[in-house]
CSV table of C-alpha atoms and ligand atoms in Angstrom, one decimal:
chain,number,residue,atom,x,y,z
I,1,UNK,CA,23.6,185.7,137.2
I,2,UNK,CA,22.0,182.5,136.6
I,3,UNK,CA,17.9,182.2,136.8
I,4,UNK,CA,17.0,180.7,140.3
I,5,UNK,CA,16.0,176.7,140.1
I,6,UNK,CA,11.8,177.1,138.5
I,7,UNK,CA,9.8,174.6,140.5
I,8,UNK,CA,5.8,175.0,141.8
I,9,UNK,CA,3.7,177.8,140.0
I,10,UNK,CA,7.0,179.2,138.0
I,11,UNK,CA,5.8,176.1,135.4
I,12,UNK,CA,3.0,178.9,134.6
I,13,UNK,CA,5.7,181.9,133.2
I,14,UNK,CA,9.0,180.0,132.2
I,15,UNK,CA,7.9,175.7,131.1
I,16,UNK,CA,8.3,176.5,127.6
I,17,UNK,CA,6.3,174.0,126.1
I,18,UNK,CA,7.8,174.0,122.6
I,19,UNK,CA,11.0,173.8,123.7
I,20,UNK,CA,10.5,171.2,126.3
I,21,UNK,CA,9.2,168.9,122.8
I,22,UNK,CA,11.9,170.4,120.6
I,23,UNK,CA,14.4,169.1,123.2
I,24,UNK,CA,13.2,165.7,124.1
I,25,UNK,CA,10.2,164.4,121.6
I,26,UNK,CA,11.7,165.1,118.3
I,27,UNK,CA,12.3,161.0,117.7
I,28,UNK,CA,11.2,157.9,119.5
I,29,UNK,CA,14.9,157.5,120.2
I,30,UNK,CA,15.3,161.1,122.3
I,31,UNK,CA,17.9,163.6,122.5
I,32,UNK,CA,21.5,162.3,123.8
I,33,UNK,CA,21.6,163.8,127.1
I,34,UNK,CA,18.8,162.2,127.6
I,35,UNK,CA,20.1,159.0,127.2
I,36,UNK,CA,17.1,156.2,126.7
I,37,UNK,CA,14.4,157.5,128.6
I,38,UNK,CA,11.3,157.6,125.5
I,39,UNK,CA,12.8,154.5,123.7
I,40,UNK,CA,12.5,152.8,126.8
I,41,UNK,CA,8.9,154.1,128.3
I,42,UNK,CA,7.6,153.1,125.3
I,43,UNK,CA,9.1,150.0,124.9
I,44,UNK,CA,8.0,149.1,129.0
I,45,UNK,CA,4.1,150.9,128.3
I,46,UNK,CA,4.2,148.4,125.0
I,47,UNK,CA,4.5,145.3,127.5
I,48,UNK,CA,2.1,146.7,130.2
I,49,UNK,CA,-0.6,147.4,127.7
I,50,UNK,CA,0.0,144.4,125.9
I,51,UNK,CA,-0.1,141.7,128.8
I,52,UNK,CA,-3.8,141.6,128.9
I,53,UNK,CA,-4.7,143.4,131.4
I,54,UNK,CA,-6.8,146.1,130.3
I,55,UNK,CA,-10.1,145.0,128.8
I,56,UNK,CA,-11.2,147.2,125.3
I,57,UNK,CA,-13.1,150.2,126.8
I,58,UNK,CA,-11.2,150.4,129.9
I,59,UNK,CA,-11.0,154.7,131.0
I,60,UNK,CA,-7.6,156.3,131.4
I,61,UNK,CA,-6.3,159.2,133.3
I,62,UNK,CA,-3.0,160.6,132.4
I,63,UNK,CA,-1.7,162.8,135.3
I,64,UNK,CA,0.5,166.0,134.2
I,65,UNK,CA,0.4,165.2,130.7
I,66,UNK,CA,2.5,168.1,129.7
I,67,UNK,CA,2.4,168.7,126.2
I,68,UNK,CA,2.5,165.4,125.2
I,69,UNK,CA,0.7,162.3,124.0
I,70,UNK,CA,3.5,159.5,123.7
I,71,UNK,CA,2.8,157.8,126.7
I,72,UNK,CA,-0.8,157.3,126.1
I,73,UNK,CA,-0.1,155.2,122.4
I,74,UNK,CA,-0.3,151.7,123.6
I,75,UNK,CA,-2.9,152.1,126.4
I,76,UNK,CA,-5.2,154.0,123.3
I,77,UNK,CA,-5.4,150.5,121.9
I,78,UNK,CA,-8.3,149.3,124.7
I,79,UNK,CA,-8.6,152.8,126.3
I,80,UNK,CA,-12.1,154.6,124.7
I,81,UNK,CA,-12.0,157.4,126.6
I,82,UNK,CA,-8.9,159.0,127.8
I,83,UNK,CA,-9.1,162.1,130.1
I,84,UNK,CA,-5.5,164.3,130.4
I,85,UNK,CA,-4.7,166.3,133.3
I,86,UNK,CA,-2.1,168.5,133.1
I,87,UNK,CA,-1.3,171.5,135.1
I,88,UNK,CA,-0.2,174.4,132.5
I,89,UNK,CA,-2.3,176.1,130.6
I,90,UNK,CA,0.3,176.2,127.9
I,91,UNK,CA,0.8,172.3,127.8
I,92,UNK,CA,-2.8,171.8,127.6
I,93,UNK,CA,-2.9,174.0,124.7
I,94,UNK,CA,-0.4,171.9,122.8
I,95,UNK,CA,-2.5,168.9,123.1
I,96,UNK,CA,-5.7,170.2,122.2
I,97,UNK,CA,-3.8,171.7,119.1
I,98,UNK,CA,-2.5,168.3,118.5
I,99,UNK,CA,-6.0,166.7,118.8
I,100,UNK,CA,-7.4,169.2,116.4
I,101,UNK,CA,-4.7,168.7,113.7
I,102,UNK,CA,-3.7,172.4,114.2
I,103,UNK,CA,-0.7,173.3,111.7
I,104,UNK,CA,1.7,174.3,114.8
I,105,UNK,CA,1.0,170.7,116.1
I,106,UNK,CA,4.0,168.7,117.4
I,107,UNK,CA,4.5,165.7,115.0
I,108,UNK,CA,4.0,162.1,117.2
I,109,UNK,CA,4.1,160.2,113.9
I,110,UNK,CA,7.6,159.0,114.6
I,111,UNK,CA,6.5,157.6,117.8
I,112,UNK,CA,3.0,156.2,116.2
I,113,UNK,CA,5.2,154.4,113.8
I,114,UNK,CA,7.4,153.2,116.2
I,115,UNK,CA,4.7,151.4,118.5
I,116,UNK,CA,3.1,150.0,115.3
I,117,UNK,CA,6.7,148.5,114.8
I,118,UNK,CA,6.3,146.8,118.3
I,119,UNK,CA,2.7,146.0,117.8
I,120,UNK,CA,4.1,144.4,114.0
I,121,UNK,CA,1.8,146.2,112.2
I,122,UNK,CA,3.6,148.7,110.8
I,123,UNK,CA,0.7,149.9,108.5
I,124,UNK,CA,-1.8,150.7,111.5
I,125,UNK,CA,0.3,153.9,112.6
I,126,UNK,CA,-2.5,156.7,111.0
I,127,UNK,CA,-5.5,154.5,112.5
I,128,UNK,CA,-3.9,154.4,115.7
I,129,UNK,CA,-3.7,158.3,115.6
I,130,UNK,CA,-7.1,159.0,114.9
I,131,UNK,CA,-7.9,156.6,117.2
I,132,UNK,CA,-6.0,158.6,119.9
I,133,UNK,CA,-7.4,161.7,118.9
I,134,UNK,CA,-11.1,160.4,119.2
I,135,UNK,CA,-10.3,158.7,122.8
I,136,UNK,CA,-9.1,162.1,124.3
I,137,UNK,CA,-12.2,162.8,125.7
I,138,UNK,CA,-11.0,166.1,128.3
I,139,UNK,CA,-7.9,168.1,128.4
I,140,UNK,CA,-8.5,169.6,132.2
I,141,UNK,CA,-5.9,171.4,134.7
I,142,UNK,CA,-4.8,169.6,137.8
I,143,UNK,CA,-2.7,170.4,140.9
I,144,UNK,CA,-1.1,167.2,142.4
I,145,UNK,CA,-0.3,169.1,145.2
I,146,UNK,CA,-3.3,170.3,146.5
I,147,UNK,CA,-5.5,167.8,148.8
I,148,UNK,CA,-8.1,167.4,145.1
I,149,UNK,CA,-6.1,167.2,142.6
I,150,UNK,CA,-8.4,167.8,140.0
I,151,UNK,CA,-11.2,169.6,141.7
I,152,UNK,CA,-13.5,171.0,141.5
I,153,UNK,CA,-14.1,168.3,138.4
I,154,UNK,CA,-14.3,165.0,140.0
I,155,UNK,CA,-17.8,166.3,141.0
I,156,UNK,CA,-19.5,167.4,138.0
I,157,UNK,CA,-22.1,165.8,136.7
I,158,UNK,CA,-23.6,166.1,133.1
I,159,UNK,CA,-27.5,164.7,132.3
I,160,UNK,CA,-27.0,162.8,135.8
I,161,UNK,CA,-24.2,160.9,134.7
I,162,UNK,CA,-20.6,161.6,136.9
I,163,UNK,CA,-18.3,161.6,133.7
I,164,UNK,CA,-15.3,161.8,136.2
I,165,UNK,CA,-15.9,159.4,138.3
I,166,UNK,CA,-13.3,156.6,138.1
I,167,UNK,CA,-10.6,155.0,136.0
I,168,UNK,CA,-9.4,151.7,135.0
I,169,UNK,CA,-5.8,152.9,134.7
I,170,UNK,CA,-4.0,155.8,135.9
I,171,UNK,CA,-0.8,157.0,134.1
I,172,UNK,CA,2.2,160.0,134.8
I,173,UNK,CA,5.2,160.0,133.6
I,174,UNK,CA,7.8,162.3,134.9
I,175,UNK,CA,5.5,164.3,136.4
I,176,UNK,CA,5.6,163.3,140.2
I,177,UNK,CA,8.9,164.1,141.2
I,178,UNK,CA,8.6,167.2,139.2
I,179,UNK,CA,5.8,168.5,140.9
I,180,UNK,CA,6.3,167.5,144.5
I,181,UNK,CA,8.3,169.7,146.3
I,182,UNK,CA,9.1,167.1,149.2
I,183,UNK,CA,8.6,163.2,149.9
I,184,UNK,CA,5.5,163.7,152.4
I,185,UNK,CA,3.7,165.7,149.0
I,186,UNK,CA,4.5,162.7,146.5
I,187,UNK,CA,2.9,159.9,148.9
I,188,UNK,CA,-0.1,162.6,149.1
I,189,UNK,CA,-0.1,163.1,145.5
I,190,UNK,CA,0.1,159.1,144.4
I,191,UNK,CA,-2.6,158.6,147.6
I,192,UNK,CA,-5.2,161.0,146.4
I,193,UNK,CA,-4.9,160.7,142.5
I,194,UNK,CA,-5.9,156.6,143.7
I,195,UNK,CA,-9.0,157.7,145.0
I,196,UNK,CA,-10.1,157.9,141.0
I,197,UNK,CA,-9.0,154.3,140.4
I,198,UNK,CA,-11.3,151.3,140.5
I,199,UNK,CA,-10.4,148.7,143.1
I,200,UNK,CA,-8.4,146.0,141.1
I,201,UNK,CA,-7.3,149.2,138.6
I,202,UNK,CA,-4.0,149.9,137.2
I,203,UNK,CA,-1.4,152.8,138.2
I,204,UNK,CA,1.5,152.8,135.5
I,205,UNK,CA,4.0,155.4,135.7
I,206,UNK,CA,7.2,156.3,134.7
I,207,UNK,CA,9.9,158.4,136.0
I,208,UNK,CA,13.7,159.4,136.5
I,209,UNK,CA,15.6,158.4,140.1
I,210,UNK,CA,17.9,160.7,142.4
I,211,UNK,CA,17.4,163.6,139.9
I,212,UNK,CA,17.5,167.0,141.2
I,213,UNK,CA,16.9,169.0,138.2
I,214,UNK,CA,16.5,168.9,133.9
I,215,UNK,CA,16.6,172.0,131.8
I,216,UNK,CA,14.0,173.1,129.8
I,217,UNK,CA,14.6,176.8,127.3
I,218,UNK,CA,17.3,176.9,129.5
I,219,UNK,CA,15.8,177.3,132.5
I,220,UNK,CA,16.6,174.2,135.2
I,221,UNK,CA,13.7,173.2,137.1
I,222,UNK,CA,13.7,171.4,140.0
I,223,UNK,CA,13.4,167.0,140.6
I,224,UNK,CA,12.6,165.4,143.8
I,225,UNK,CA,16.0,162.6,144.1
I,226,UNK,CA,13.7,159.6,144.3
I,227,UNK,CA,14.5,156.6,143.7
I,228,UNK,CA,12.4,152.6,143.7
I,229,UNK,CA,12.6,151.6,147.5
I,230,UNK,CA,11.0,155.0,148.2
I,231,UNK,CA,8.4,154.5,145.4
I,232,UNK,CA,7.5,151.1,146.4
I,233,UNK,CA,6.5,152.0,150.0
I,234,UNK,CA,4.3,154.8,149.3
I,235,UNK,CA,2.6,152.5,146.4
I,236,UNK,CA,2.3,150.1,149.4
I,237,UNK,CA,1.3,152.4,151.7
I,238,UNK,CA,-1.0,153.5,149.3
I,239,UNK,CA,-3.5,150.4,149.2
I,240,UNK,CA,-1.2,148.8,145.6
I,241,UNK,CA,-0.3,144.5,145.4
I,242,UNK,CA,1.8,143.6,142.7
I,243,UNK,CA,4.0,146.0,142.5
I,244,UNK,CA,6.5,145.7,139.8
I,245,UNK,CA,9.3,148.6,139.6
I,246,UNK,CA,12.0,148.3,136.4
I,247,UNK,CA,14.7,150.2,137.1
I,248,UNK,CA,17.2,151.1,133.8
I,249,UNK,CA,20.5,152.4,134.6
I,250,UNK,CA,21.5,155.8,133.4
I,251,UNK,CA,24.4,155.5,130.3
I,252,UNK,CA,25.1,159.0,130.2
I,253,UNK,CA,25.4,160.6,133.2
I,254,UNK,CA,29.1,161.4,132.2
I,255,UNK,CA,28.6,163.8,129.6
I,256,UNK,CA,25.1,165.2,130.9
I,257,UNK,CA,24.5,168.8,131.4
I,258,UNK,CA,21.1,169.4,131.1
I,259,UNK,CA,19.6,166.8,134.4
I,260,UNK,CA,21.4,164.7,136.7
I,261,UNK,CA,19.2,161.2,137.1
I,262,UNK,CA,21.1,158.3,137.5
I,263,UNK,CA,18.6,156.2,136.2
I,264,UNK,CA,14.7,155.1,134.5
I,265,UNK,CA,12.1,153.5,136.5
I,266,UNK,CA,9.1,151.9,135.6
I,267,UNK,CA,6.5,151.1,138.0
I,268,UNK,CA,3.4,148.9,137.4
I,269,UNK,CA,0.6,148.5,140.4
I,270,UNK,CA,-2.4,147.0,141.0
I,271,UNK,CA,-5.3,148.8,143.5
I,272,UNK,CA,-6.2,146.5,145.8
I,273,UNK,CA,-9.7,144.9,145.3
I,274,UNK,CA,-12.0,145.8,148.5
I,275,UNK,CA,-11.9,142.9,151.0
D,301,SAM,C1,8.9,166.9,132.9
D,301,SAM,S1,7.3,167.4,132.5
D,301,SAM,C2,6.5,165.8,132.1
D,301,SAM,C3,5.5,165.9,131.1
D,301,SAM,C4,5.0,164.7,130.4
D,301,SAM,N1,4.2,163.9,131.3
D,301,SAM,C5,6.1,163.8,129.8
D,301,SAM,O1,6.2,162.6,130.0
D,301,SAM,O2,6.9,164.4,129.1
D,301,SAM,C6,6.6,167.7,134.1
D,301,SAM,C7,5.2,168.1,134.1
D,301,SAM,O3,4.7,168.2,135.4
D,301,SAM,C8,3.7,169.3,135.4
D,301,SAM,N2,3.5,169.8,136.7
D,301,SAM,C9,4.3,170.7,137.4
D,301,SAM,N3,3.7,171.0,138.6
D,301,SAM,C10,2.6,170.3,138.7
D,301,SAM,C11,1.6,170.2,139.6
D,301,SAM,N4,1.6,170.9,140.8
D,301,SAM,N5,0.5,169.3,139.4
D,301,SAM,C12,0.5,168.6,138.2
D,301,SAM,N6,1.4,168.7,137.3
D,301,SAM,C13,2.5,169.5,137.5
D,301,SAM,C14,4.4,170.3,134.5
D,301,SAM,O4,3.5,171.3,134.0
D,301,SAM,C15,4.9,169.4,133.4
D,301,SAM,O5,4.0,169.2,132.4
């Protein structure tokens, strides 16, 4: 009989970690069923990062990281101190390992080189790696679901100082409609991880539309079907102006048997300043 759909705390026992990078972060260019989606998330983070936006120093928080580090390459260029929040204990592990050169690491160079490509400076690929490693400042669990996310570590304060207080620019990528069983948890989720960003901040995330589950170790875990009109009300509804979704049509939905999306989105928002 065929394992029941994984979703909510079944991440914890079957979201094989390895397998999840094996499958879909071997090369920049991703695994066929998978059609486009890293190419292109890179490609889109390149031009976000790079339109001048952030200023050097700016503070990042990536939400459900998982056990990777690709989406945070281009941002690492003006981000100092980068915070990763992922809900797996397993995940978390990976990038720690990663950040401390551990032999089982999972090997990013390929996608290193390929943002030096974009960035034409193909030589600054093993800078911008150390430079990554040195930026991730905290590898700590969060819960999207739950009313504080990342509690109780918002709070804490170390030599009077509230090291997680706020962020320039908020990140997730795939994670949302992973993690949110229904559309009333989503809006909650993308409402309460903006209470951590600076009025006039930046919320970039990425994501697969009308999806209702991908395959991991062979396990299928379950997707929210999203898709942009949704996402651009609850960023409204959520305090964001500018809103820019890019939307990338799927080109192998055909011969796919490990997800169902039907396409890529991109979304790029600004927190409204206060009045
Ligand atoms: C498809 S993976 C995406 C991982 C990574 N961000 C990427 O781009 O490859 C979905 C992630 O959502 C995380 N997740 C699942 N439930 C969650 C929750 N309640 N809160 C936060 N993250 C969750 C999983 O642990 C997993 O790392």
């Amino acid at each position: 009989m065929a394992a029941l759909i994984q979703k909510g705390t079944d991440y914890h026992k079957t979201f094989d970690t390895k397998a999840y990078l094996t499958a879909y972060f071997a090369t920049p260019e991703g695994a066929d069923e998978e059609g486009e989606f890293d190419t292109l998330c890179l490609k889109e983070f390149h031009e976000i990062f790079n339109s001048g936006r952030l200023k050097p120093g700016s503070r990042l928080l990536d939400v459900g990281s998982g056990p990777t580090i690709y989406q945070l390459i281009s941002a690492s260029r003006f981000c100092t101190e980068i915070v990763c929040a992922e809900y797996t204990q397993n995940n978390r592990a990976e990038i720690e390992k990663w950040i401390k050169e551990d032999p089982d690491m999972h090997d990013w160079s390929p996608f290193f080189k390929f943002i030096a490509d974009l960035e034409e400076d193909s030589g600054s690929w093993e800078a911008r790696q150390s430079h990554l490693r040195d930026a991730i400042k905290e590898v700590i669990p969060c819960d999207v679901t739950k009313p504080d996310p990342f509690a109780p570590r918002q709070h804490e304060e170390v030599n009077g100082i509230l090291l997680f207080y706020s962020f320039d620019v908020v990140t997730t990528t795939l994670c949302l409609e992973a993690a949110c069983p229904d559309r009333e948890s989503y809006s909650a989720a993308v409402r309460n991880i903006t209470r951590l960003l600076k009025p006039g901040g930046t919320f970039v995330l990425s994501g697969v539309t009308n999806q209702t589950f991908y395959t991991v170790g062979g396990y299928k875990f379950f997707t929210l079907p999203i898709d942009s009109s949704f996402m651009r009300e609850v960023f409204e509804k959520a305090g964001y102006v500018d809103i820019s979704i890019k939307s990338f049509p799927a080109t192998n939905s055909e011969n796919n048997t490990v997800s169902d999306f039907d396409g890529f989105v991109v979304l790029d928002a600004k927190k409204a300043e206060i009045e």
